[in-house]
mmCIF file of C-alpha atoms in Angstrom:
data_model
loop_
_atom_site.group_PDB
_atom_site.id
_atom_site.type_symbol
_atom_site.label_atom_id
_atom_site.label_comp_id
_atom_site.label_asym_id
_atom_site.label_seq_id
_atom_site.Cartn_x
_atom_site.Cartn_y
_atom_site.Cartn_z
ATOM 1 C CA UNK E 1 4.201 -30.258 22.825
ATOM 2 C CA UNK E 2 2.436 -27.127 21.447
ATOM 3 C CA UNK E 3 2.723 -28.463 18.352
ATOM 4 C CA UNK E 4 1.281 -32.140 18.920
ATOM 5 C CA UNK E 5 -1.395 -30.791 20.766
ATOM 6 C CA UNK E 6 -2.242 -28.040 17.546
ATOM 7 C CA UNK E 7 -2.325 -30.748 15.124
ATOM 8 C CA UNK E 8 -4.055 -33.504 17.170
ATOM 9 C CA UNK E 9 -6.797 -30.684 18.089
ATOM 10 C CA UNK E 10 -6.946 -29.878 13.900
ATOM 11 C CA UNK E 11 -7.252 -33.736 12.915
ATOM 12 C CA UNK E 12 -9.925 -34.396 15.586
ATOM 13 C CA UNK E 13 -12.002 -31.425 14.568
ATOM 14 C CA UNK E 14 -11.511 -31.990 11.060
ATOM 15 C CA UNK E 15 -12.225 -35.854 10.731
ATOM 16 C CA UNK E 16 -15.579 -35.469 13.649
ATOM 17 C CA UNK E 17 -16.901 -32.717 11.082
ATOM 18 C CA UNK E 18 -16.203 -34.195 7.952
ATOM 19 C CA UNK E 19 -17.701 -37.785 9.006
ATOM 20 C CA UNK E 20 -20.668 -35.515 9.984
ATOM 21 C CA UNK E 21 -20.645 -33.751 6.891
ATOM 22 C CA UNK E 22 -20.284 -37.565 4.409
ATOM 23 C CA UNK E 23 -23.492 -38.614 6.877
ATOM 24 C CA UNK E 24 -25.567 -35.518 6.007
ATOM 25 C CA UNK E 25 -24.951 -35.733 2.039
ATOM 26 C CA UNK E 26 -25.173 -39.321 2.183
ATOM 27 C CA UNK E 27 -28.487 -38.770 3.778
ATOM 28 C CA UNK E 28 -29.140 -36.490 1.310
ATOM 29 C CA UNK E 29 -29.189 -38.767 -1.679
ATOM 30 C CA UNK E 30 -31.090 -41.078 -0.353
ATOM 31 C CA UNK E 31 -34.125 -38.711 -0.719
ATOM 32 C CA UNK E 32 -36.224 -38.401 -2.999
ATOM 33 C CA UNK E 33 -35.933 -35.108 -5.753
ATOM 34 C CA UNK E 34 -38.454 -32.969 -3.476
ATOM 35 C CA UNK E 35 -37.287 -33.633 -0.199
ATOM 36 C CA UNK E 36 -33.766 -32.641 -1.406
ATOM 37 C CA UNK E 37 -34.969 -29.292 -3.155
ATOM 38 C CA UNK E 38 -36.796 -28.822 0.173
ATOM 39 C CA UNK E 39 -34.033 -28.804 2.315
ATOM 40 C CA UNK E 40 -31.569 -26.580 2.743
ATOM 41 C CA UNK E 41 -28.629 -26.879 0.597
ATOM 42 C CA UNK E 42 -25.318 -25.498 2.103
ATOM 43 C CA UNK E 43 -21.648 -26.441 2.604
ATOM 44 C CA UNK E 44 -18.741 -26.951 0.674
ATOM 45 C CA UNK E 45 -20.389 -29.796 -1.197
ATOM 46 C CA UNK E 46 -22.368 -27.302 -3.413
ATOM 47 C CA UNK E 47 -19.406 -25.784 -4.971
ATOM 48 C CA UNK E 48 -18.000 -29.233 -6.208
ATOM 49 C CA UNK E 49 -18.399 -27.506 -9.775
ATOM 50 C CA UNK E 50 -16.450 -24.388 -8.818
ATOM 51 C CA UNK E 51 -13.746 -25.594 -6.631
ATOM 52 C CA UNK E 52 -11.412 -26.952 -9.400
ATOM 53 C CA UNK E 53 -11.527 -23.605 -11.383
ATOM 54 C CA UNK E 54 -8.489 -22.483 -12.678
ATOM 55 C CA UNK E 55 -7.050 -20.153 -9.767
ATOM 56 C CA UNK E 56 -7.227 -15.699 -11.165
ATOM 57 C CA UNK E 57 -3.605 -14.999 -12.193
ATOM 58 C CA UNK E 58 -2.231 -18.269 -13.208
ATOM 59 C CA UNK E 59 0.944 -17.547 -14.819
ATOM 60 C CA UNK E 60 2.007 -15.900 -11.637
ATOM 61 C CA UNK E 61 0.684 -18.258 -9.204
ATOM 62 C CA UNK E 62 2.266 -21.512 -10.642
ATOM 63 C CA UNK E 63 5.509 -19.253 -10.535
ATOM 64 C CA UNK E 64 5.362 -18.641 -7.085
ATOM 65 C CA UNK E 65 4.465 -21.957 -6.182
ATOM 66 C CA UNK E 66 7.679 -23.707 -7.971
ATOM 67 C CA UNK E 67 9.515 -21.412 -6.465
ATOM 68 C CA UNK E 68 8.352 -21.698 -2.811
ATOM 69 C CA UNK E 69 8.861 -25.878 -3.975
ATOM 70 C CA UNK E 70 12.283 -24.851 -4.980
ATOM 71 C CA UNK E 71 13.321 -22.709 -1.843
ATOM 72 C CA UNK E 72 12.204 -25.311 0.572
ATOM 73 C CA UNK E 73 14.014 -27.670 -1.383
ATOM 74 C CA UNK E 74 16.819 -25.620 -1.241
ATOM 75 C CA UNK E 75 16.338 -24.991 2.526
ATOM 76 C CA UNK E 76 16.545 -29.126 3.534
ATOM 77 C CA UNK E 77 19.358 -30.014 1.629
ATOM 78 C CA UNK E 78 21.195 -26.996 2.630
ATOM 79 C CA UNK E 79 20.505 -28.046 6.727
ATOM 80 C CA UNK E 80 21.130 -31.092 5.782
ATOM 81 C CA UNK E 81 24.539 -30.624 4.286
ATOM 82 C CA UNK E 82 25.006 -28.209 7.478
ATOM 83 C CA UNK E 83 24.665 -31.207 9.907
ATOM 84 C CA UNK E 84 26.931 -33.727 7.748
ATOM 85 C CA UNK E 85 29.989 -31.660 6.858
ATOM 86 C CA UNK E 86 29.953 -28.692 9.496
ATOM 87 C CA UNK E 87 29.936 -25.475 7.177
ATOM 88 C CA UNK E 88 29.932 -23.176 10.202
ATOM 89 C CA UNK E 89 33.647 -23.795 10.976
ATOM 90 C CA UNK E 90 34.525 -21.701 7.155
ATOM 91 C CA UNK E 91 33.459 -18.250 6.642
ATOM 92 C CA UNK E 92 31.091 -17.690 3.615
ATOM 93 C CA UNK E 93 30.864 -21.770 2.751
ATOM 94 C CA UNK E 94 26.953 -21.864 3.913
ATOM 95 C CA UNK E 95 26.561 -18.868 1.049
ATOM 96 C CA UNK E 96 28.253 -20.936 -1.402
ATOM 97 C CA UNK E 97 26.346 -24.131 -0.539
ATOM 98 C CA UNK E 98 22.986 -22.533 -0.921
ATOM 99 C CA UNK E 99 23.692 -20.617 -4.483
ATOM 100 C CA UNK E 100 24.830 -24.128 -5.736
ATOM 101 C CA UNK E 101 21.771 -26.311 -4.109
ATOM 102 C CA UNK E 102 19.533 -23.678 -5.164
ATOM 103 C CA UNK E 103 21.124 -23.730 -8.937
ATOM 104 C CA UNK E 104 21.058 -27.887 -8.722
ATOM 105 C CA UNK E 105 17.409 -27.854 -7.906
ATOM 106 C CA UNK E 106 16.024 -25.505 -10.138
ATOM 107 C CA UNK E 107 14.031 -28.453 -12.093
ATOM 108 C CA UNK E 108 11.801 -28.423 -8.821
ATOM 109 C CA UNK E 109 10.890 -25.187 -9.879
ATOM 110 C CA UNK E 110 10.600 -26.120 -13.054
ATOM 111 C CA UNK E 111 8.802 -29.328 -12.578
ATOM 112 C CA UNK E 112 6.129 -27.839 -9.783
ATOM 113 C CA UNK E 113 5.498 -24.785 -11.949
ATOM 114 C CA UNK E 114 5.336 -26.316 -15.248
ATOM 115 C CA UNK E 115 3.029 -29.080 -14.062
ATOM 116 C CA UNK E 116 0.581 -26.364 -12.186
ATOM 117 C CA UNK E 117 0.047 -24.245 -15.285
ATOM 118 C CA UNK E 118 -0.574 -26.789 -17.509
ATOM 119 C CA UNK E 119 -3.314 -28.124 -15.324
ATOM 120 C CA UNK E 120 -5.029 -25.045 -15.110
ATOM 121 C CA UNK E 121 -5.089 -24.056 -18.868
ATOM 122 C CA UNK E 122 -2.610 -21.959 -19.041
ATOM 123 C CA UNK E 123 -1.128 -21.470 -22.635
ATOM 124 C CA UNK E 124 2.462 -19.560 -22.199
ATOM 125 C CA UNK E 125 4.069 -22.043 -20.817
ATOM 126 C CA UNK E 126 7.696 -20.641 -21.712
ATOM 127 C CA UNK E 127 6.727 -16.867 -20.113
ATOM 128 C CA UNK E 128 5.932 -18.962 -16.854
ATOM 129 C CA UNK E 129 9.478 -20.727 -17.393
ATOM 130 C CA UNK E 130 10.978 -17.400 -17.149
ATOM 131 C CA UNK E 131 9.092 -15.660 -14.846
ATOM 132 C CA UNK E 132 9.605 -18.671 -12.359
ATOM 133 C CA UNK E 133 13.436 -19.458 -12.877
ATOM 134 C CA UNK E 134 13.669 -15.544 -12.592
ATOM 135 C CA UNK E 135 11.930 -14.373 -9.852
ATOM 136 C CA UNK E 136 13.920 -15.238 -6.537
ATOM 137 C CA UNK E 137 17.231 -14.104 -8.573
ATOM 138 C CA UNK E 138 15.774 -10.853 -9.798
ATOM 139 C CA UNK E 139 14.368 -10.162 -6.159
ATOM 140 C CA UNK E 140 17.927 -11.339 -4.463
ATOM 141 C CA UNK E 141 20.185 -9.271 -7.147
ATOM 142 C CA UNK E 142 17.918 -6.344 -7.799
ATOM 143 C CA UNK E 143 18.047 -5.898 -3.741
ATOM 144 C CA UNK E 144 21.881 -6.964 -3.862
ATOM 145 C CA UNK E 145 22.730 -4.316 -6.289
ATOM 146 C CA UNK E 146 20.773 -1.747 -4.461
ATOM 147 C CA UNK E 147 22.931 -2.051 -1.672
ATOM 148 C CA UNK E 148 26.154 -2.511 -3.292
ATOM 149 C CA UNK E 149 25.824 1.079 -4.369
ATOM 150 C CA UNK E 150 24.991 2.731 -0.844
ATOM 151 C CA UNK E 151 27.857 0.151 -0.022
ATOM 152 C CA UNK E 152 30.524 1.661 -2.809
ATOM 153 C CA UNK E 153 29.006 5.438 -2.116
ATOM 154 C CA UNK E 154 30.092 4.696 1.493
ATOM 155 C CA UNK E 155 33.644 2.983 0.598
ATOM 156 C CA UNK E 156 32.586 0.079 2.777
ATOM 157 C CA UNK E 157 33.938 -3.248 2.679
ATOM 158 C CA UNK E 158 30.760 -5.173 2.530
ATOM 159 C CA UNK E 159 30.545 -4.121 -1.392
ATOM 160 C CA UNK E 160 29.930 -6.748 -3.714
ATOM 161 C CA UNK E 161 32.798 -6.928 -6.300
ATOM 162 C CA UNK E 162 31.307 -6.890 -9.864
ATOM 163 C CA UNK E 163 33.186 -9.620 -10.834
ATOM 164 C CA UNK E 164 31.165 -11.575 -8.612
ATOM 165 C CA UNK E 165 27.865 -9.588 -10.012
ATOM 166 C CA UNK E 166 28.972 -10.868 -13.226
ATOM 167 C CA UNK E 167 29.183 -15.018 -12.458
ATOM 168 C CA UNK E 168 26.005 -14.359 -10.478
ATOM 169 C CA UNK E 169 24.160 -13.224 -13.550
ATOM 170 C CA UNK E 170 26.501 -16.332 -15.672
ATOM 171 C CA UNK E 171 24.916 -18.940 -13.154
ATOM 172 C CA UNK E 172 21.090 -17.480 -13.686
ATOM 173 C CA UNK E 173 21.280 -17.323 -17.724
ATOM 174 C CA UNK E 174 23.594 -20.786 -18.179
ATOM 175 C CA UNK E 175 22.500 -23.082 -15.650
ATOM 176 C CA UNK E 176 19.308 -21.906 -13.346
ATOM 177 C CA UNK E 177 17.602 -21.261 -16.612
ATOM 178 C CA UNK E 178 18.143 -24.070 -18.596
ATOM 179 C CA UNK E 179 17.499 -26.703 -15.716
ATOM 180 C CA UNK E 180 14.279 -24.823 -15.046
ATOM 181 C CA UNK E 181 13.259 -25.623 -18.933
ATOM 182 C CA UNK E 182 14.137 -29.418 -18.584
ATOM 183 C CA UNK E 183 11.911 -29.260 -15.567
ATOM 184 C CA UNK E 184 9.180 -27.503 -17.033
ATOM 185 C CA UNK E 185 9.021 -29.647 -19.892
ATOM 186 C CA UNK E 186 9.021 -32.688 -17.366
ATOM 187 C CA UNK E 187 6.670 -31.410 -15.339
ATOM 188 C CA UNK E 188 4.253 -30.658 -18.318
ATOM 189 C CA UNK E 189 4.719 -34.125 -19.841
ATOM 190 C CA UNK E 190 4.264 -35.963 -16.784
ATOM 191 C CA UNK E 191 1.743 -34.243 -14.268
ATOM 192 C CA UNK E 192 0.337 -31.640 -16.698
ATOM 193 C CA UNK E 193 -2.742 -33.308 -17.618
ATOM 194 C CA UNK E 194 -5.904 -31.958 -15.119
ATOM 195 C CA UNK E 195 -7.845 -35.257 -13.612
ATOM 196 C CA UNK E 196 -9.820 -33.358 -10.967
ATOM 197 C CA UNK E 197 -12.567 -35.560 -8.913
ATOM 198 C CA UNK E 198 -15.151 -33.000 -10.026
ATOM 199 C CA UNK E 199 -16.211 -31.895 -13.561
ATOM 200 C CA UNK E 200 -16.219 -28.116 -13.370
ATOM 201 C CA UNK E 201 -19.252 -25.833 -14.521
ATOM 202 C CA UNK E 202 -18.831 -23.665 -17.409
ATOM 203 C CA UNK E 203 -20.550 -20.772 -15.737
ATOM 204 C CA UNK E 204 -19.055 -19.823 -12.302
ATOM 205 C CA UNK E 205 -21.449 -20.067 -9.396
ATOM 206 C CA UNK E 206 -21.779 -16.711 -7.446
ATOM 207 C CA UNK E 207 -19.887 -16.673 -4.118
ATOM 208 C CA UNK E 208 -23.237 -15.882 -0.997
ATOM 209 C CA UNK E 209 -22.864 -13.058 1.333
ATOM 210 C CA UNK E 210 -20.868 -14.067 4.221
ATOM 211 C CA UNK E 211 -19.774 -13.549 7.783
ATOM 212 C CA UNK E 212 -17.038 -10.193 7.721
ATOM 213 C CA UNK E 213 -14.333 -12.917 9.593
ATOM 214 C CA UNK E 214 -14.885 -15.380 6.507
ATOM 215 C CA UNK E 215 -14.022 -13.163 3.872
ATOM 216 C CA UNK E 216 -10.230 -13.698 2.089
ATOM 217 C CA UNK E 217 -8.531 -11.123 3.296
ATOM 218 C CA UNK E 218 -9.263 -11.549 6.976
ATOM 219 C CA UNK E 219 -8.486 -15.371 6.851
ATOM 220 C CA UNK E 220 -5.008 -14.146 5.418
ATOM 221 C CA UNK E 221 -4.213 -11.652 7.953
ATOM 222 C CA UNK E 222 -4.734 -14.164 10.710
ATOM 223 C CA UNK E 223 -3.307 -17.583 9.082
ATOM 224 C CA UNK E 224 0.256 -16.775 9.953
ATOM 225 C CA UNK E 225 -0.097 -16.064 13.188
ATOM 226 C CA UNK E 226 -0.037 -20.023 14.574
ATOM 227 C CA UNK E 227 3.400 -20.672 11.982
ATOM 228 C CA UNK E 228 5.074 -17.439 13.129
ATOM 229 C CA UNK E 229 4.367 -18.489 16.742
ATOM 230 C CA UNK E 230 6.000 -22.018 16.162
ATOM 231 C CA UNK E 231 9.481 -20.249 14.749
ATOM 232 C CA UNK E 232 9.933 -16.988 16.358
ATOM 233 C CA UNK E 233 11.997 -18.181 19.150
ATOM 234 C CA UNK E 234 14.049 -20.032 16.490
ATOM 235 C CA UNK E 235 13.791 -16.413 14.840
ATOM 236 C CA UNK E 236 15.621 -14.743 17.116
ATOM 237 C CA UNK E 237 19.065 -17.210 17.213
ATOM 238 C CA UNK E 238 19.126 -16.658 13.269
ATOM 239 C CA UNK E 239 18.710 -13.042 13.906
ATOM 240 C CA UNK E 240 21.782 -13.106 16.144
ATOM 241 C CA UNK E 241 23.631 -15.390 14.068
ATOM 242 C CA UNK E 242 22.913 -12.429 10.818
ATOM 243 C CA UNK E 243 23.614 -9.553 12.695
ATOM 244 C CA UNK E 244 25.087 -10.131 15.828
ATOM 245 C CA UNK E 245 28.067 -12.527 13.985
ATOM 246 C CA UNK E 246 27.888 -15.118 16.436
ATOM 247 C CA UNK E 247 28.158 -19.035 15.246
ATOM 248 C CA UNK E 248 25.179 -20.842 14.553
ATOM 249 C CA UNK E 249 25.474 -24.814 14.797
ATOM 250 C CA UNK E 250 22.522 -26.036 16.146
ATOM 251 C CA UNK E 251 21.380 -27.331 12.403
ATOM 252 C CA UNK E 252 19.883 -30.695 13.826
ATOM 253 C CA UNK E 253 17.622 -28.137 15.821
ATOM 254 C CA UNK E 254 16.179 -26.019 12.685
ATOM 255 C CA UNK E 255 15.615 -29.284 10.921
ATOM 256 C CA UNK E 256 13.285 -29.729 13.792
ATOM 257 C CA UNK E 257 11.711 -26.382 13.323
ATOM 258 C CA UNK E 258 11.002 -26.627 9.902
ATOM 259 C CA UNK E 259 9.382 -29.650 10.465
ATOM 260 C CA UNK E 260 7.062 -27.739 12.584
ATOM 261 C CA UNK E 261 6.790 -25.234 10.918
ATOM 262 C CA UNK E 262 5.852 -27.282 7.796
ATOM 263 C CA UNK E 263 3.283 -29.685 9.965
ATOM 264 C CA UNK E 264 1.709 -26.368 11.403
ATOM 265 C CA UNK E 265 1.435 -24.099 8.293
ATOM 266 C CA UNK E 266 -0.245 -27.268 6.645
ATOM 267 C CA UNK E 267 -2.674 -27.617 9.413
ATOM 268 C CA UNK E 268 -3.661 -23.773 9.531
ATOM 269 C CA UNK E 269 -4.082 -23.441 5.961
ATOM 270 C CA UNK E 270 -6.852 -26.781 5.410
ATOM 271 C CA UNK E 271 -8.704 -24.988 8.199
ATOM 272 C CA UNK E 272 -8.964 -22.032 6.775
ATOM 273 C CA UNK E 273 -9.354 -23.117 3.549
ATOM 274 C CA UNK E 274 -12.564 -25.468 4.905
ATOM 275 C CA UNK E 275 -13.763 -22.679 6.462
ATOM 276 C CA UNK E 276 -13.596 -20.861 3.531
ATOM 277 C CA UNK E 277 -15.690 -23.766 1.635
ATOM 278 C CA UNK E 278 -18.135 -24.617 3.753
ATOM 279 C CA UNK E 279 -19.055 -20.299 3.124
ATOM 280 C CA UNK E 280 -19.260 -21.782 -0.413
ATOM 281 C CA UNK E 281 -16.338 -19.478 -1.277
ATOM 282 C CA UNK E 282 -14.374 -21.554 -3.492
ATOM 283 C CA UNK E 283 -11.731 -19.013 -4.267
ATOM 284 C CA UNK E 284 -9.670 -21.247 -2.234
ATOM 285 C CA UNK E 285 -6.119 -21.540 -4.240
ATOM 286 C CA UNK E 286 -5.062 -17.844 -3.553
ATOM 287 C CA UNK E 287 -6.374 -17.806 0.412
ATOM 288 C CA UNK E 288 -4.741 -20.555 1.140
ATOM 289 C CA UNK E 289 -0.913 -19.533 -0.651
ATOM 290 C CA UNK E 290 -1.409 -16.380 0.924
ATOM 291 C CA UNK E 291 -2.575 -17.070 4.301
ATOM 292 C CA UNK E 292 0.235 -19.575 4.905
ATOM 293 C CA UNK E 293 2.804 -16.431 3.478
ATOM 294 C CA UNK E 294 1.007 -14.235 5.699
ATOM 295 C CA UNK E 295 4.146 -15.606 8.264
ATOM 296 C CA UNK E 296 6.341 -13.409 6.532
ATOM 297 C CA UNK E 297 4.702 -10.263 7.291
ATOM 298 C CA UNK E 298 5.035 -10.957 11.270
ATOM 299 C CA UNK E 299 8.672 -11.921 10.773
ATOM 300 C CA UNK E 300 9.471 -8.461 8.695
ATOM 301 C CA UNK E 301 7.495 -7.388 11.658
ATOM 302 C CA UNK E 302 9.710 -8.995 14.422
ATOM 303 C CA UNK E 303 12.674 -7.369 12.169
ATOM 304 C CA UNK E 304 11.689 -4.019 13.334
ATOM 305 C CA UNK E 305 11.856 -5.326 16.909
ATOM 306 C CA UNK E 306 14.894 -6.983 16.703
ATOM 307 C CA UNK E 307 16.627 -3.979 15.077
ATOM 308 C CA UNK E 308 15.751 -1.461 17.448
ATOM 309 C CA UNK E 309 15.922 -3.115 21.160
ATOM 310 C CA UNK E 310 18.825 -5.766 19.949
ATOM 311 C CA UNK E 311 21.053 -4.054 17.301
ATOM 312 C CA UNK E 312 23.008 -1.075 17.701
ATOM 313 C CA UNK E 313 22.871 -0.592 14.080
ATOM 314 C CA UNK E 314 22.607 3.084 12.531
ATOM 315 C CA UNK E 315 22.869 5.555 9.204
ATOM 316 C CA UNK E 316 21.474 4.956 6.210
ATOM 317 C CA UNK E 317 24.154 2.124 5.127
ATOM 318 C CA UNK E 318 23.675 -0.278 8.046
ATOM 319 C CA UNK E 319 19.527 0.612 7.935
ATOM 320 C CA UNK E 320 19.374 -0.131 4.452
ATOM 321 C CA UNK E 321 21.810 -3.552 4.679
ATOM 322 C CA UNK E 322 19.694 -4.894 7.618
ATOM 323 C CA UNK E 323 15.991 -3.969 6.184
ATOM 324 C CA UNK E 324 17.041 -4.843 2.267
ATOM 325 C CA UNK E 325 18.202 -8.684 3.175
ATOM 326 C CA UNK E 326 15.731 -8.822 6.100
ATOM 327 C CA UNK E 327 13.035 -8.407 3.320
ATOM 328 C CA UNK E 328 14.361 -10.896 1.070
ATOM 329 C CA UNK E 329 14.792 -13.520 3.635
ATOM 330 C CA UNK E 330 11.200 -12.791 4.545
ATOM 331 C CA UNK E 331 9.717 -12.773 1.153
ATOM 332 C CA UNK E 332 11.150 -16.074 0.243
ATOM 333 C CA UNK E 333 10.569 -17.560 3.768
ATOM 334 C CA UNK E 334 6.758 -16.237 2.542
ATOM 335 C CA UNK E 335 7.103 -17.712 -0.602
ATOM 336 C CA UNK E 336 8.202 -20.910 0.672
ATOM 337 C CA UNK E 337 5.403 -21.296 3.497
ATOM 338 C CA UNK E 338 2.549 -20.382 1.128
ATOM 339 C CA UNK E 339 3.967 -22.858 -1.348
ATOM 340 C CA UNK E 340 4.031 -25.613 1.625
ATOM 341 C CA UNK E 341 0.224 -24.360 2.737
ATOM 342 C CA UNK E 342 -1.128 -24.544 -1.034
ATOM 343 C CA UNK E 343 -0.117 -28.337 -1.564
ATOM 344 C CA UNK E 344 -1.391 -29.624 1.542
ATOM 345 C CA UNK E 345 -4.377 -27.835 1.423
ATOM 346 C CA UNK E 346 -4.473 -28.892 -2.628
ATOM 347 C CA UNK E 347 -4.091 -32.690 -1.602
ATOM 348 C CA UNK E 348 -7.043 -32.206 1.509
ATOM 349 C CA UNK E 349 -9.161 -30.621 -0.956
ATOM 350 C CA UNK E 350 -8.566 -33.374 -3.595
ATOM 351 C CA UNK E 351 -9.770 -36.109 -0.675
ATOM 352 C CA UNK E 352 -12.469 -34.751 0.508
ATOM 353 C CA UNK E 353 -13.946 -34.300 -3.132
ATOM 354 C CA UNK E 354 -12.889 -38.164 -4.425
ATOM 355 C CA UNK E 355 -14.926 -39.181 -1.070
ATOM 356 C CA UNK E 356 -18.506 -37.616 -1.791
ATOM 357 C CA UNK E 357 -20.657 -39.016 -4.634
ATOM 358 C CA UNK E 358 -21.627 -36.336 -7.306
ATOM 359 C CA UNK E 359 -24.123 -36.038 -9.976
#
């Protein structure tokens, strides 16, 4: 009910103030040259020339956002599977399951990646293929490995054998990499081409002095607040079902949550980002990834809780085990969300730009 009633309060505040907004530039071309220098000129119309610039970083931001395509990918099939064929009842099968999905779909990475790069310029096209088939891997086995040696200092069972390390690193170089070129070269060839609504300027238009609540960083620091708030009681059975070793089988149920949680990180993230335009700040591609990943910081954050009021956890080992894979499933759960946030927020500000008549 929360939910409905966030994104019915977004859509009604967003469509009232944009039909406002079409009326008042409408209005505005109908005057005549003097009248319209007169005026006052404001609003995210008057960085139509800006707002299609190729985001700062590029290589690295296409990267992120294939991979956050890739992970939620990953993430739905995985539930999916979960509620068809029962993986709870075997030990270690819902492991398995997501290493294969997550090889199978890597040209989503490719594909999303590939396709975003090319749009925005961007010339190495086969260091973005790398650093995007590479990244969740290198995070996962770099914090993996870590712990396997606190794990084999200790003599504890939950070391990884290296036999295993070794057809890890087979399934990255042989078949996660490879996919990810077919779908970079797809994704290039099909979607790479920019056809933005808006020409953009050659010379960048300088971003006004603004409100301190409408600057970047403070929009990111409060957009995952409302997508952390629609998950943390979900939070808290996958916590138990990580570190308490109790059976999780409600899958039907966190199909339903990351529906939300999809719905409500979209919904956050176009109001921010509009916001963030109408300050004629249109540095809009990085707020809104970033605000929407902002969710992972409060769950790291609800980590700490959970590990000192619900765990009985203790010495360096069991520290280290719970706060190394705690941070990896928040950085992709970031990585995911922020991908989610950046393509609705993409396709808004796409709409609202094909609607207004430009010079």
């Amino acid at each position: 009910m929360m939910v409905i009633f966030l994104v019915g309060l977004v859509s009604m505040i967003l469509m009232r103030t944009l039909r406002k907004d079409y009326a008042r530039y409408s209005k505005e071309e109908e005057m005549d040259d003097m009248d319209r220098d007169l005026g006052d000129e404001y609003g995210w119309k008057q960085v139509h020339g800006d707002v299609f610039r190729p985001s700062s970083h590029p290589l690295i931001f296409s990267s992120l956002i294939g991979s956050g395509c890739q992970i939620f990918a990953v993430s739905l099939i995985v539930i999916i599977v979960a509620m068809i064929e029962d993986l709870y009842t075997e030990r270690g099968s819902m492991l398995s399951t997501a290493i294969f999905v997550y090889a199978a779909t890597s040209p989503v990475n490719g594909y999303f990646g590939g396709s975003l790069y090319a749009r925005q310029g961007g010339r190495r096209w086969i260091k973005q293929m790398f650093i995007g088939a590479f990244l969740i891997p290198a995070m996962v086995c770099g914090t993996a490995f870590f712990i396997n040696f606190i794990a084999i200092y200790y003599h504890a069972s939950r070391a990884i054998p290296f036999g295993t390390m070794v057809a890890v690193c087979c399934i990255c170089f042989f078949v996660i990499l490879p996919l990810n070129l077919v779908g970079t070269i797809l994704g290039r060839n099909l979607s790479g081409q920019p056809n933005f609504p808006c020409r953009v300027n050659a010379v960048p238009r300088p971003i006004p002095e603004k409100k301190w609540f409408m600057e970047p960083a403070v929009i990111v620091c409060l957009g995952g607040i409302l997508p952390f708030g629609s998950i943390f009681i979900e939070m808290y059975f996958i916590f138990t079902s990580f570190w308490a070793y109790k059976i999780y089988y409600v899958y039907g149920f966190m199909m339903l949550v990351l529906v939300i949680l999809c719905i409500v990180t979209v919904c956050v993230t176009i109001v921010c980002t509009y916001f963030l335009l109408n300050a004629e700040d249109y540095r809009w591609q990085w707020t809104s990834f970033l605000s929407a990943a902002s969710t992972a910081i409060y769950v790291y954050m609800y980590s700490f809780y959970y590990y000192f009021f619900k765990t009985k956890m203790y010495g360096l080992f069991q520290t280290s085990f719970y706060f190394g894979y705690m941070a990896v499933f928040s950085t992709a759960l970031g990585i995911m969300c922020g991908a989610i946030g950046y393509m609705g927020t993409s396709a808004f500000v796409r709409k609202i730009y094909t609607n207004v008549k430009i010079d």
